[in-house]
CSV table of C-alpha atoms in Angstrom, one decimal:
chain,number,residue,atom,x,y,z
A,1,MET,CA,114.1,111.0,79.2
A,2,LYS,CA,115.0,111.8,82.9
A,3,LYS,CA,118.4,110.4,84.0
A,4,TYR,CA,118.5,108.9,87.5
A,5,VAL,CA,121.6,109.4,89.5
A,6,ILE,CA,123.2,106.9,91.9
A,7,ILE,CA,125.6,107.8,94.6
A,8,THR,CA,127.5,106.0,97.4
A,9,PHE,CA,128.0,107.7,100.8
A,10,LEU,CA,130.8,106.0,102.8
A,11,LEU,CA,130.4,107.2,106.3
A,12,THR,CA,133.2,105.4,108.2
A,13,ALA,CA,135.4,102.5,107.1
A,14,THR,CA,136.2,101.8,103.4
A,15,ASN,CA,136.7,98.1,103.7
A,16,ILE,CA,133.2,96.8,104.5
A,17,VAL,CA,132.2,93.2,104.0
A,18,LEU,CA,128.5,92.9,103.2
A,19,ALA,CA,127.1,89.4,103.2
A,20,GLN,CA,127.9,87.8,99.8
A,21,ILE,CA,126.4,90.5,97.6
A,22,PRO,CA,128.9,92.8,95.8
A,23,ILE,CA,128.3,96.5,96.3
A,24,ASP,CA,128.1,97.1,92.6
A,25,SER,CA,125.3,94.5,92.3
A,26,ILE,CA,123.2,96.4,94.9
A,27,LYS,CA,123.8,99.7,93.1
A,28,THR,CA,122.8,98.2,89.8
A,29,ILE,CA,119.6,96.6,91.2
A,30,ILE,CA,118.2,99.8,92.7
A,31,LYS,CA,119.2,101.9,89.7
A,32,GLN,CA,117.4,99.4,87.4
A,33,GLU,CA,114.3,99.1,89.6
A,34,VAL,CA,113.9,102.9,89.7
A,35,ALA,CA,114.2,102.8,85.9
A,36,ASN,CA,111.6,100.0,85.8
A,37,LYS,CA,109.2,102.4,87.7
A,38,ARG,CA,109.1,100.4,90.9
A,39,SER,CA,109.6,103.7,92.8
A,40,LYS,CA,110.6,107.3,92.4
A,41,SER,CA,113.5,106.6,94.6
A,42,ILE,CA,115.1,103.6,96.5
A,43,ILE,CA,117.7,104.1,99.1
A,44,VAL,CA,119.7,101.3,100.7
A,45,GLY,CA,121.7,101.4,103.9
A,46,ILE,CA,124.0,98.6,105.1
A,47,VAL,CA,126.0,98.4,108.3
A,48,ASP,CA,128.4,95.9,109.8
A,49,PRO,CA,131.2,96.0,112.4
A,50,ASN,CA,133.4,98.1,110.1
A,51,GLY,CA,130.8,100.9,109.4
A,52,ARG,CA,128.0,101.8,107.1
A,53,GLN,CA,127.3,102.5,103.5
A,54,ILE,CA,124.3,104.2,101.8
A,55,PHE,CA,123.3,104.0,98.2
A,56,ALA,CA,120.5,105.9,96.5
A,57,ALA,CA,118.8,106.0,93.2
A,58,GLY,CA,116.0,108.2,91.8
A,59,VAL,CA,114.5,111.4,92.9
A,60,LYS,CA,112.5,112.7,95.9
A,61,SER,CA,109.6,113.6,93.6
A,62,ASP,CA,108.8,114.6,90.0
A,63,SER,CA,109.1,118.2,91.1
A,64,ASP,CA,112.3,117.7,93.1
A,65,SER,CA,115.0,115.9,91.3
A,66,THR,CA,117.3,115.9,94.4
A,67,LEU,CA,118.8,112.5,95.2
A,68,PRO,CA,117.7,111.2,98.6
A,69,ASP,CA,120.5,111.0,101.2
A,70,GLY,CA,120.9,109.3,104.6
A,71,ASN,CA,118.8,112.0,106.3
A,72,THR,CA,115.9,112.1,103.9
A,73,ILE,CA,112.6,111.4,105.6
A,74,TYR,CA,110.4,108.5,104.6
A,75,GLU,CA,107.3,107.1,106.2
A,76,ILE,CA,108.3,103.7,107.6
A,77,GLY,CA,104.9,102.2,108.1
A,78,SER,CA,104.8,98.9,110.0
A,79,ILE,CA,108.5,99.1,111.0
A,80,THR,CA,106.8,101.2,113.7
A,81,LYS,CA,105.6,97.9,115.2
A,82,VAL,CA,109.2,97.0,116.1
A,83,PHE,CA,109.5,100.2,118.1
A,84,THR,CA,106.1,99.6,119.8
A,85,SER,CA,107.1,96.0,120.7
A,86,LEU,CA,110.4,97.3,122.1
A,87,LEU,CA,108.5,99.7,124.4
A,88,LEU,CA,106.5,96.7,125.6
A,89,ALA,CA,109.6,94.6,126.1
A,90,ASP,CA,111.4,97.4,128.0
A,91,MET,CA,108.4,98.1,130.2
A,92,SER,CA,108.0,94.4,131.0
A,93,LEU,CA,111.7,94.2,132.1
A,94,LYS,CA,111.2,97.2,134.3
A,95,HIS,CA,108.1,95.5,135.8
A,96,GLN,CA,105.8,98.2,134.8
A,97,LEU,CA,103.6,95.5,133.2
A,98,SER,CA,103.7,91.8,132.3
A,99,LEU,CA,103.7,90.4,128.8
A,100,ASN,CA,100.9,88.0,129.8
A,101,ASP,CA,98.7,90.8,131.3
A,102,PRO,CA,95.2,90.6,129.9
A,103,ILE,CA,94.2,93.7,128.1
A,104,SER,CA,91.4,94.3,130.5
A,105,LYS,CA,93.9,95.1,133.2
A,106,ALA,CA,94.9,98.4,131.6
A,107,LEU,CA,91.9,99.4,129.5
A,108,PRO,CA,89.1,101.5,131.0
A,109,LYS,CA,86.5,99.5,132.9
A,110,ASN,CA,83.8,100.5,130.5
A,111,VAL,CA,85.6,98.7,127.6
A,112,LYS,CA,84.2,95.2,127.2
A,113,THR,CA,87.2,93.0,126.4
A,114,PRO,CA,86.8,89.9,124.3
A,115,VAL,CA,87.0,86.4,125.8
A,116,ARG,CA,86.9,83.1,123.9
A,117,ASN,CA,86.8,79.7,125.7
A,118,GLY,CA,87.7,81.4,128.9
A,119,LYS,CA,90.8,83.0,127.6
A,120,GLU,CA,91.4,86.7,127.2
A,121,ILE,CA,93.7,88.6,124.8
A,122,SER,CA,97.1,89.4,126.4
A,123,LEU,CA,99.7,92.1,125.6
A,124,LEU,CA,101.8,89.3,124.1
A,125,SER,CA,98.9,88.2,121.9
A,126,LEU,CA,98.7,91.8,120.5
A,127,ALA,CA,102.4,92.0,119.9
A,128,THR,CA,102.7,88.7,118.1
A,129,HIS,CA,99.5,89.1,115.9
A,130,ARG,CA,97.7,86.2,117.7
A,131,SER,CA,94.7,88.2,119.1
A,132,GLY,CA,92.5,87.2,116.2
A,133,MET,CA,91.9,90.9,115.3
A,134,PRO,CA,92.0,91.7,111.6
A,135,ARG,CA,94.4,94.0,109.7
A,136,PHE,CA,92.2,97.1,110.1
A,137,PRO,CA,89.2,98.0,112.2
A,138,TYR,CA,85.8,97.9,110.5
A,139,ASN,CA,84.2,100.9,112.3
A,140,VAL,CA,85.8,103.6,110.1
A,141,ASP,CA,83.9,106.4,108.5
A,142,PRO,CA,86.3,109.2,107.8
A,143,LYS,CA,85.3,112.7,106.7
A,144,ASN,CA,88.2,112.5,104.2
A,145,LEU,CA,88.3,109.3,102.2
A,146,TYR,CA,92.0,109.9,101.5
A,147,GLN,CA,92.8,110.1,105.2
A,148,PRO,CA,90.8,107.1,106.5
A,149,TYR,CA,92.2,107.1,110.0
A,150,ILE,CA,92.9,110.7,110.8
A,151,ASP,CA,89.7,111.0,112.8
A,152,TYR,CA,89.8,107.5,114.1
A,153,THR,CA,89.7,108.3,117.9
A,154,VAL,CA,90.5,106.3,121.0
A,155,ASN,CA,86.8,106.0,121.7
A,156,LYS,CA,86.3,104.4,118.3
A,157,LEU,CA,89.1,102.0,119.1
A,158,TYR,CA,87.4,101.2,122.4
A,159,GLU,CA,84.1,100.7,120.5
A,160,TYR,CA,85.9,98.2,118.2
A,161,VAL,CA,87.4,96.3,121.1
A,162,SER,CA,84.1,96.1,123.0
A,163,ASN,CA,82.3,94.6,119.9
A,164,PHE,CA,85.1,92.3,118.7
A,165,GLU,CA,84.5,88.6,118.8
A,166,PRO,CA,87.6,86.5,118.2
A,167,PRO,CA,86.9,84.2,115.2
A,168,TYR,CA,89.1,81.4,116.7
A,169,ASP,CA,90.9,80.6,120.0
A,170,ILE,CA,93.2,83.4,121.1
A,171,ASP,CA,96.9,82.6,120.4
A,172,SER,CA,95.9,79.7,118.2
A,173,LYS,CA,96.6,81.4,114.9
A,174,TRP,CA,98.7,84.3,113.4
A,175,ARG,CA,96.7,87.1,111.8
A,176,TYR,CA,98.4,90.3,111.0
A,177,SER,CA,96.7,93.2,112.7
A,178,ASN,CA,97.2,97.0,112.7
A,179,VAL,CA,94.3,97.4,115.0
A,180,ALA,CA,95.9,95.1,117.6
A,181,TYR,CA,98.9,97.3,117.6
A,182,GLY,CA,96.7,100.3,118.0
A,183,VAL,CA,95.3,98.7,121.2
A,184,LEU,CA,98.8,97.8,122.4
A,185,GLY,CA,100.0,101.3,121.8
A,186,ASN,CA,97.0,102.7,123.7
A,187,ILE,CA,97.7,100.4,126.7
A,188,LEU,CA,101.4,101.4,126.7
A,189,THR,CA,100.4,105.1,126.8
A,190,LEU,CA,97.9,104.5,129.6
A,191,THR,CA,100.5,102.7,131.6
A,192,ALA,CA,103.2,105.3,131.1
A,193,LYS,CA,100.8,108.3,131.2
A,194,LYS,CA,102.5,109.7,128.1
A,195,ASP,CA,101.4,109.9,124.5
A,196,PHE,CA,102.9,107.5,122.0
A,197,GLU,CA,105.3,109.9,120.2
A,198,THR,CA,106.6,111.1,123.5
A,199,LEU,CA,107.2,107.6,124.7
A,200,ILE,CA,109.1,106.7,121.5
A,201,LYS,CA,111.2,109.8,121.7
A,202,GLU,CA,112.0,109.5,125.4
A,203,GLU,CA,112.5,105.8,125.7
A,204,ILE,CA,114.1,104.8,122.3
A,205,CYS,CA,115.0,107.6,120.0
A,206,GLY,CA,116.4,110.0,122.6
A,207,PRO,CA,118.8,107.5,124.1
A,208,LEU,CA,119.9,106.3,120.7
A,209,LYS,CA,120.2,109.9,119.3
A,210,MET,CA,117.7,109.0,116.5
A,211,ASN,CA,116.5,112.6,116.1
A,212,ASN,CA,114.8,112.1,112.8
A,213,THR,CA,112.5,109.3,113.9
A,214,VAL,CA,109.2,111.1,114.7
A,215,ILE,CA,105.6,111.3,113.9
A,216,SER,CA,105.4,115.1,113.8
A,217,LEU,CA,107.8,116.7,111.3
A,218,THR,CA,109.6,120.0,111.8
A,219,ALA,CA,109.9,122.4,109.0
A,220,LYS,CA,113.5,121.3,108.4
A,221,GLN,CA,112.5,117.6,108.2
A,222,LYS,CA,109.7,118.5,105.8
A,223,SER,CA,112.2,120.1,103.5
A,224,ASN,CA,114.1,116.8,103.2
A,225,LEU,CA,111.0,114.6,102.8
A,226,ALA,CA,110.8,112.1,100.0
A,227,ILE,CA,107.3,112.7,98.6
A,228,GLY,CA,105.2,109.5,98.7
A,229,HIS,CA,103.7,108.0,95.5
A,230,ALA,CA,101.0,105.4,94.9
A,231,GLU,CA,101.9,102.2,93.1
A,232,THR,CA,100.6,103.9,90.0
A,233,GLY,CA,103.2,106.7,90.3
A,234,THR,CA,100.8,109.5,91.4
A,235,LYS,CA,101.7,111.7,94.3
A,236,VAL,CA,100.4,110.8,97.7
A,237,GLY,CA,100.5,112.8,100.9
A,238,LEU,CA,101.6,111.7,104.4
A,239,THR,CA,99.2,109.5,106.3
A,240,ASP,CA,97.8,110.1,109.7
A,241,LEU,CA,96.8,106.9,111.6
A,242,GLY,CA,94.9,108.4,114.5
A,243,ALA,CA,94.4,106.0,117.4
A,244,ILE,CA,96.2,103.1,115.6
A,245,ALA,CA,99.4,105.2,115.3
A,246,ALA,CA,101.4,102.5,117.1
A,247,GLY,CA,100.9,100.2,114.1
A,248,GLY,CA,102.6,102.4,111.5
A,249,ALA,CA,102.8,106.2,112.1
A,250,LEU,CA,106.6,106.8,112.4
A,251,ARG,CA,108.7,108.6,109.9
A,252,SER,CA,112.5,108.1,109.8
A,253,THR,CA,115.7,108.1,107.8
A,254,VAL,CA,118.2,105.5,106.6
A,255,ASN,CA,120.8,106.9,109.1
A,256,ASP,CA,118.4,106.6,112.1
A,257,LEU,CA,117.3,103.1,111.1
A,258,LEU,CA,120.9,102.0,110.7
A,259,THR,CA,121.6,103.2,114.2
A,260,PHE,CA,118.6,101.2,115.4
A,261,ALA,CA,119.9,98.1,113.5
A,262,GLU,CA,123.4,98.6,115.1
A,263,ALA,CA,121.7,98.7,118.6
A,264,ASN,CA,119.8,95.5,117.9
A,265,LEU,CA,123.0,93.8,116.7
A,266,GLY,CA,124.9,94.9,119.8
A,267,LEU,CA,127.3,97.0,117.7
A,268,ILE,CA,126.6,100.0,119.9
A,269,GLU,CA,126.0,100.0,123.6
A,270,THR,CA,122.5,100.7,124.8
A,271,ASP,CA,120.5,100.0,128.0
A,272,LEU,CA,117.8,98.9,125.6
A,273,PHE,CA,119.7,95.8,124.4
A,274,PRO,CA,118.1,93.3,126.8
A,275,ALA,CA,114.7,94.5,125.7
A,276,MET,CA,115.8,94.3,122.0
A,277,GLU,CA,116.9,90.7,122.6
A,278,LEU,CA,113.5,89.9,124.1
A,279,THR,CA,111.8,91.2,121.0
A,280,HIS,CA,113.9,88.8,118.9
A,281,VAL,CA,112.7,85.6,120.7
A,282,LEU,CA,110.6,83.2,118.6
A,283,GLN,CA,107.0,83.2,119.8
A,284,ALA,CA,105.0,81.2,117.2
A,285,LYS,CA,104.9,79.9,113.6
A,286,LYS,CA,103.3,82.3,111.1
A,287,ASP,CA,100.4,81.1,109.0
A,288,GLY,CA,100.9,81.1,105.3
A,289,ASP,CA,104.6,80.8,105.0
A,290,ASN,CA,107.6,79.2,106.6
A,291,THR,CA,108.7,82.1,108.9
A,292,PHE,CA,108.0,82.8,112.6
A,293,THR,CA,106.7,85.7,114.6
A,294,THR,CA,108.5,87.4,117.5
A,295,MET,CA,107.4,90.6,119.2
A,296,GLY,CA,107.2,92.8,116.2
A,297,TRP,CA,109.7,91.1,113.9
A,298,THR,CA,109.5,88.3,111.4
A,299,LEU,CA,112.0,85.6,112.2
A,300,VAL,CA,113.3,83.8,109.1
A,301,ASN,CA,115.0,80.8,110.7
A,302,VAL,CA,114.6,78.7,113.8
A,303,ASP,CA,118.2,79.4,114.6
A,304,GLY,CA,117.0,82.8,115.6
A,305,TYR,CA,119.6,85.1,113.9
A,306,LEU,CA,117.9,86.4,110.8
A,307,LEU,CA,115.0,88.9,111.4
A,308,PHE,CA,113.3,91.5,109.4
A,309,LYS,CA,110.3,93.9,109.4
A,310,ASP,CA,108.8,95.5,106.4
A,311,GLY,CA,106.3,98.3,106.1
A,312,GLY,CA,103.9,99.8,103.6
A,313,MET,CA,101.9,103.1,103.5
A,314,PRO,CA,99.9,104.6,100.7
A,315,GLY,CA,103.0,106.3,99.4
A,316,TYR,CA,105.9,104.4,100.8
A,317,THR,CA,107.4,100.9,101.4
A,318,THR,CA,110.2,100.0,103.7
A,319,PHE,CA,112.4,97.2,105.0
A,320,LEU,CA,114.6,96.7,108.1
A,321,GLY,CA,116.6,93.5,108.5
A,322,ILE,CA,119.3,92.2,110.8
A,323,ASP,CA,121.7,89.2,110.5
A,324,LYS,CA,122.8,88.6,114.1
A,325,LYS,CA,125.3,85.9,113.3
A,326,ASN,CA,127.2,88.0,110.7
A,327,LYS,CA,126.4,91.3,112.4
A,328,ILE,CA,124.8,92.9,109.3
A,329,GLY,CA,121.9,95.3,109.2
A,330,VAL,CA,120.0,96.4,106.1
A,331,VAL,CA,117.6,99.2,105.5
A,332,VAL,CA,115.7,99.8,102.3
A,333,LEU,CA,113.3,102.8,101.9
A,334,SER,CA,111.2,103.7,99.0
A,335,ASN,CA,108.8,106.5,98.3
A,336,SER,CA,106.3,104.4,96.3
A,337,ASN,CA,103.7,101.8,97.3
A,338,ASN,CA,105.5,99.0,95.6
A,339,PRO,CA,107.2,96.4,97.8
A,340,VAL,CA,111.0,96.5,98.4
A,341,THR,CA,111.2,93.5,100.8
A,342,ASP,CA,112.6,91.3,98.1
A,343,ILE,CA,115.6,93.7,97.7
A,344,GLY,CA,116.3,93.8,101.5
A,345,ARG,CA,116.0,90.0,101.9
A,346,TYR,CA,118.2,89.4,98.9
A,347,ILE,CA,121.0,91.4,100.5
A,348,LEU,CA,120.7,89.4,103.7
A,349,GLU,CA,119.9,86.1,101.9
A,350,PRO,CA,121.8,85.9,98.6
A,351,GLN,CA,120.2,82.6,97.7
A,352,ARG,CA,116.9,84.5,97.2
A,353,LYS,CA,116.0,86.1,93.9
A,354,ILE,CA,114.7,89.5,92.9
A,355,ASP,CA,112.1,89.5,90.2
A,356,PRO,CA,112.6,92.7,88.1
A,357,TYR,CA,109.6,95.0,88.5
A,358,LYS,CA,107.2,95.2,85.5
A,359,TYR,CA,105.2,98.3,85.4
A,360,PRO,CA,101.5,97.3,85.1
A,361,TRP,CA,99.8,100.6,84.8
A,362,ALA,CA,100.1,101.5,81.1
A,363,LEU,CA,96.4,101.1,80.6
A,364,LEU,CA,95.6,103.5,83.4
A,365,ASP,CA,98.2,106.0,82.1
A,366,THR,CA,96.7,105.9,78.6
A,367,LEU,CA,93.1,106.3,79.9
A,368,ARG,CA,94.1,109.1,82.2
A,369,ARG,CA,95.7,111.1,79.3
A,370,THR,CA,92.6,110.6,77.2
A,371,VAL,CA,90.4,111.9,79.9
A,372,GLU,CA,92.6,114.9,80.3
A,373,THR,CA,92.7,115.7,76.6
A,374,ASN,CA,89.4,114.4,75.1
A,375,GLY,CA,87.1,113.7,78.0
A,376,VAL,CA,85.8,110.6,79.8
A,377,ASP,CA,83.5,109.4,77.0
A,378,ASP,CA,86.4,109.1,74.6
A,379,ALA,CA,88.4,107.3,77.3
A,380,ILE,CA,85.6,104.8,77.7
A,381,LYS,CA,85.5,104.2,73.9
A,382,LEU,CA,89.3,103.8,73.8
A,383,TYR,CA,89.2,101.3,76.7
A,384,LEU,CA,86.6,99.1,74.8
A,385,GLN,CA,88.7,99.3,71.6
A,386,LEU,CA,91.9,98.3,73.4
A,387,LYS,CA,90.2,95.5,75.2
A,388,GLU,CA,88.8,94.2,71.9
A,389,SER,CA,92.2,94.4,70.2
A,390,LYS,CA,93.7,92.2,73.0
A,391,ASN,CA,96.8,94.4,73.1
A,392,THR,CA,99.3,92.6,75.3
A,393,SER,CA,100.9,95.9,76.3
A,394,PHE,CA,98.0,96.5,78.6
A,395,ILE,CA,96.8,94.6,81.7
A,396,PHE,CA,93.0,94.5,82.2
A,397,ASN,CA,91.6,94.3,85.7
A,398,GLU,CA,89.2,96.2,87.9
A,399,ASN,CA,92.1,98.0,89.6
A,400,GLN,CA,92.9,100.0,86.4
A,401,LEU,CA,89.5,101.5,86.2
A,402,ASN,CA,89.0,101.8,89.9
A,403,TYR,CA,92.2,103.9,90.3
A,404,LEU,CA,91.1,106.2,87.4
A,405,GLY,CA,87.7,106.6,89.1
A,406,ASN,CA,89.3,107.4,92.4
A,407,GLU,CA,91.5,110.0,90.8
A,408,LEU,CA,88.6,111.7,89.2
A,409,ARG,CA,86.6,111.6,92.4
A,410,LYS,CA,89.5,113.0,94.4
A,411,ASN,CA,89.6,115.9,91.8
A,412,LYS,CA,85.9,116.4,92.4
A,413,LYS,CA,85.0,115.3,88.9
A,414,ILE,CA,82.1,113.2,90.3
A,415,LYS,CA,80.1,112.6,87.1
A,416,GLU,CA,83.2,111.4,85.3
A,417,ALA,CA,84.2,109.2,88.2
A,418,ILE,CA,80.7,107.6,88.2
A,419,LYS,CA,81.0,106.9,84.5
A,420,ILE,CA,84.3,105.1,85.0
A,421,TYR,CA,83.0,103.1,88.0
A,422,GLU,CA,79.9,102.1,86.0
A,423,LEU,CA,82.1,100.9,83.2
A,424,ASN,CA,84.0,98.9,85.8
A,425,LEU,CA,80.8,97.5,87.1
A,426,LYS,CA,79.8,96.2,83.7
A,427,GLU,CA,83.3,94.7,83.2
A,428,TYR,CA,83.6,93.2,86.7
A,429,PRO,CA,80.1,92.6,88.1
A,430,LYS,CA,81.4,90.3,90.8
A,431,SER,CA,84.0,92.6,92.3
A,432,PRO,CA,83.0,94.0,95.8
A,433,LEU,CA,85.6,96.8,95.2
A,434,VAL,CA,83.5,98.2,92.4
A,435,TYR,CA,80.3,98.3,94.4
A,436,GLU,CA,82.1,99.9,97.4
A,437,SER,CA,83.6,102.7,95.2
A,438,LEU,CA,80.1,103.5,93.8
A,439,GLY,CA,78.6,103.3,97.2
A,440,GLU,CA,81.1,105.8,98.7
A,441,THR,CA,80.8,108.1,95.8
A,442,TYR,CA,77.0,108.3,95.9
A,443,ARG,CA,77.0,108.6,99.7
A,444,ARG,CA,79.6,111.4,99.7
A,445,ASN,CA,77.3,113.3,97.2
A,446,LYS,CA,74.2,113.0,99.4
A,447,ASN,CA,72.5,110.2,97.5
A,448,GLU,CA,72.2,107.7,100.4
A,449,LYS,CA,69.5,105.5,99.0
A,450,ILE,CA,71.5,104.6,95.9
A,451,SER,CA,74.7,104.2,98.1
A,452,VAL,CA,73.0,101.7,100.3
A,453,LYS,CA,72.1,99.6,97.3
A,454,TYR,CA,75.8,99.4,96.3
A,455,PHE,CA,77.0,98.7,99.8
A,456,GLU,CA,74.4,95.9,100.2
A,457,LYS,CA,75.7,94.3,96.9
A,458,ALA,CA,79.3,94.5,98.1
A,459,PHE,CA,78.2,92.8,101.3
A,460,GLU,CA,76.3,90.1,99.4
A,461,LEU,CA,79.5,89.3,97.4
A,462,ASP,CA,81.7,89.4,100.5
A,463,PRO,CA,79.7,88.8,103.7
A,464,GLN,CA,82.8,88.4,105.8
A,465,HIS,CA,83.5,92.2,105.4
A,466,PRO,CA,81.9,93.9,108.5
A,467,HIS,CA,82.8,97.4,107.3
A,468,TRP,CA,79.9,97.4,104.8
A,469,THR,CA,77.4,96.3,107.4
A,470,TYR,CA,78.7,99.1,109.7
A,471,ILE,CA,78.2,101.7,107.0
A,472,ILE,CA,74.8,100.5,105.9
A,473,LYS,CA,73.6,100.6,109.5
A,474,LYS,CA,75.1,104.1,109.9
A,475,ILE,CA,73.3,105.4,106.8
A,476,LYS,CA,70.0,104.0,107.8
A,477,ASN,CA,70.3,105.4,111.3
A,478,ASP,CA,71.1,108.8,110.0
A,479,GLU,CA,68.1,108.6,107.7
A,480,ARG,CA,65.8,107.7,110.6
A,481,LYS,CA,67.1,110.6,112.6
A,482,LYS,CA,66.4,113.0,109.8
A,483,ASN,CA,62.9,111.7,109.3
A,484,ASN,CA,62.1,112.0,113.1
A,485,ARG,CA,63.1,115.6,113.3
C-alpha cells in the first residue's frame, strides 16, 4: 500500500493565526481525503497578516510520487473568471470601457447581439452570470472528443452569440455561464488589442510577480505539473478551451494564488486594489442557494467580507477564498475532478462541515480489470451477476458503464465500447447520456445513419438540449453535400 506524505512549508512567520481551525486538523483532513481517494494530491495554502503556510498530501501522479509544493502547477479552472472580471473592473476604472456597455458596442458589426424586451446584454451581465447564456455553448463539434473546445474558434463563438435567444429577461436571473465569460474575454481583448494571456500577464500577473500563472507552460513549469485525474482516478491531460479561455484556461500555483489573495485583502500594495474592491461588490442574489454574485466571485454574506471562487476542469478542482474582516486567504488545489470547495469553505467558516469522501467507483474498477484480463463479454457477465447479488460494495448507475465505454472508445476498442454502451442502454433506457455516447461513437466511426437515430432519441428525452439538434442538422447537411457531389 502506497504511503502518502504530508509536509508543512513555513514561508515567513511561525506564529500564524488561521481562523478557528487548528493547523493539525487541516493536515489531518487533507491526508485523510487523499487516503479516501478524493484526489491524488491536495495542497492547501493559507495566508494572514503574519505570513503564509502551505500543507500538501499525496503525489503528483501514480508515476511521480513527488509531493506537490508551493510552486507545483495545477489547472485552476473557473478561478480564471476572477482574473477576467478584474481585467474588466480595471479597464472600467481607466475609462477604457463601461460596465454597462452593451456587448454590441465592442463586437464586430456582423455579430447579431441578442435583445429581449428591448434590453441588451451588458458587460456586467456577462461578468455576473445574468446574461441568460448557459454553462457551455451548444455549437461544439470537436475533432477530438477529449479536447472538446480546442478547435472552438472566435467565429464559432460569434455564431453562438448571433443565434442566442435569452430564455428570460436579461439580468433577471443568475445562470452560470462559461460561454458568457468567453464573450467577455473576447470583448476585453478587442478593446485592449491584445490576446487574453498577454492581457493577464501584463495587467495582473506581471505587476504582482505571479510568474507561474499562465496558459502556456514552459518546459520548467511542465516539469513541476501535478498530472490531472478524472473523478474515477484515471489520468487526464491538460484542457484547451479555445475561444472560451477567459472562463477557465489559467494554470497556477498555491504561491501565486496566495499572492493574489494577499493583494485582494490589501496585505500587499498594488495599483489593482481599487479594481479588486470593485469585483467584491454585491451585484445580485444567486439562484439555488443563499449566496450572492459579484463580478467573478461568490459572496457568502451580505456584510460583504467573505468571498470565494472555485473551479473544476476534467482533471482538477480548485478553491480560492478570502475573509476580508479577519484578513485571511485560503487556496486549495487538487489534481482530481472531485470537489474541494467544502475543504476551503470549512477553513474560512468553521461552522461548516466536511463530509468524508466515499469512493464510488469500485464497480468501474472491477469491470475495467475484468475487461483487461478476460475481455468485455466476461465483464458484462460479471456486471449482471454483481447486480443480481445486490452487493452493497458497488454503486450501480449509468455513469459506471458510461465511463468504462468512454475509456474503451478512447483506447480505440470500438467494438468493446459499443457492447458496454448497449448494456448501459438496456439498463438505463431513459438516460440521454447513453444515447449520446452511442451516437458519438457511431458517428466517429462513419456510421452516420445509426448515429442520427441515437441523437434523435437523446433529444426526445431531453428536448431542452440544443447541442443534439445542432449535431443532427450537421450530420444531415453533410450527407446532403455528399449526395450532391
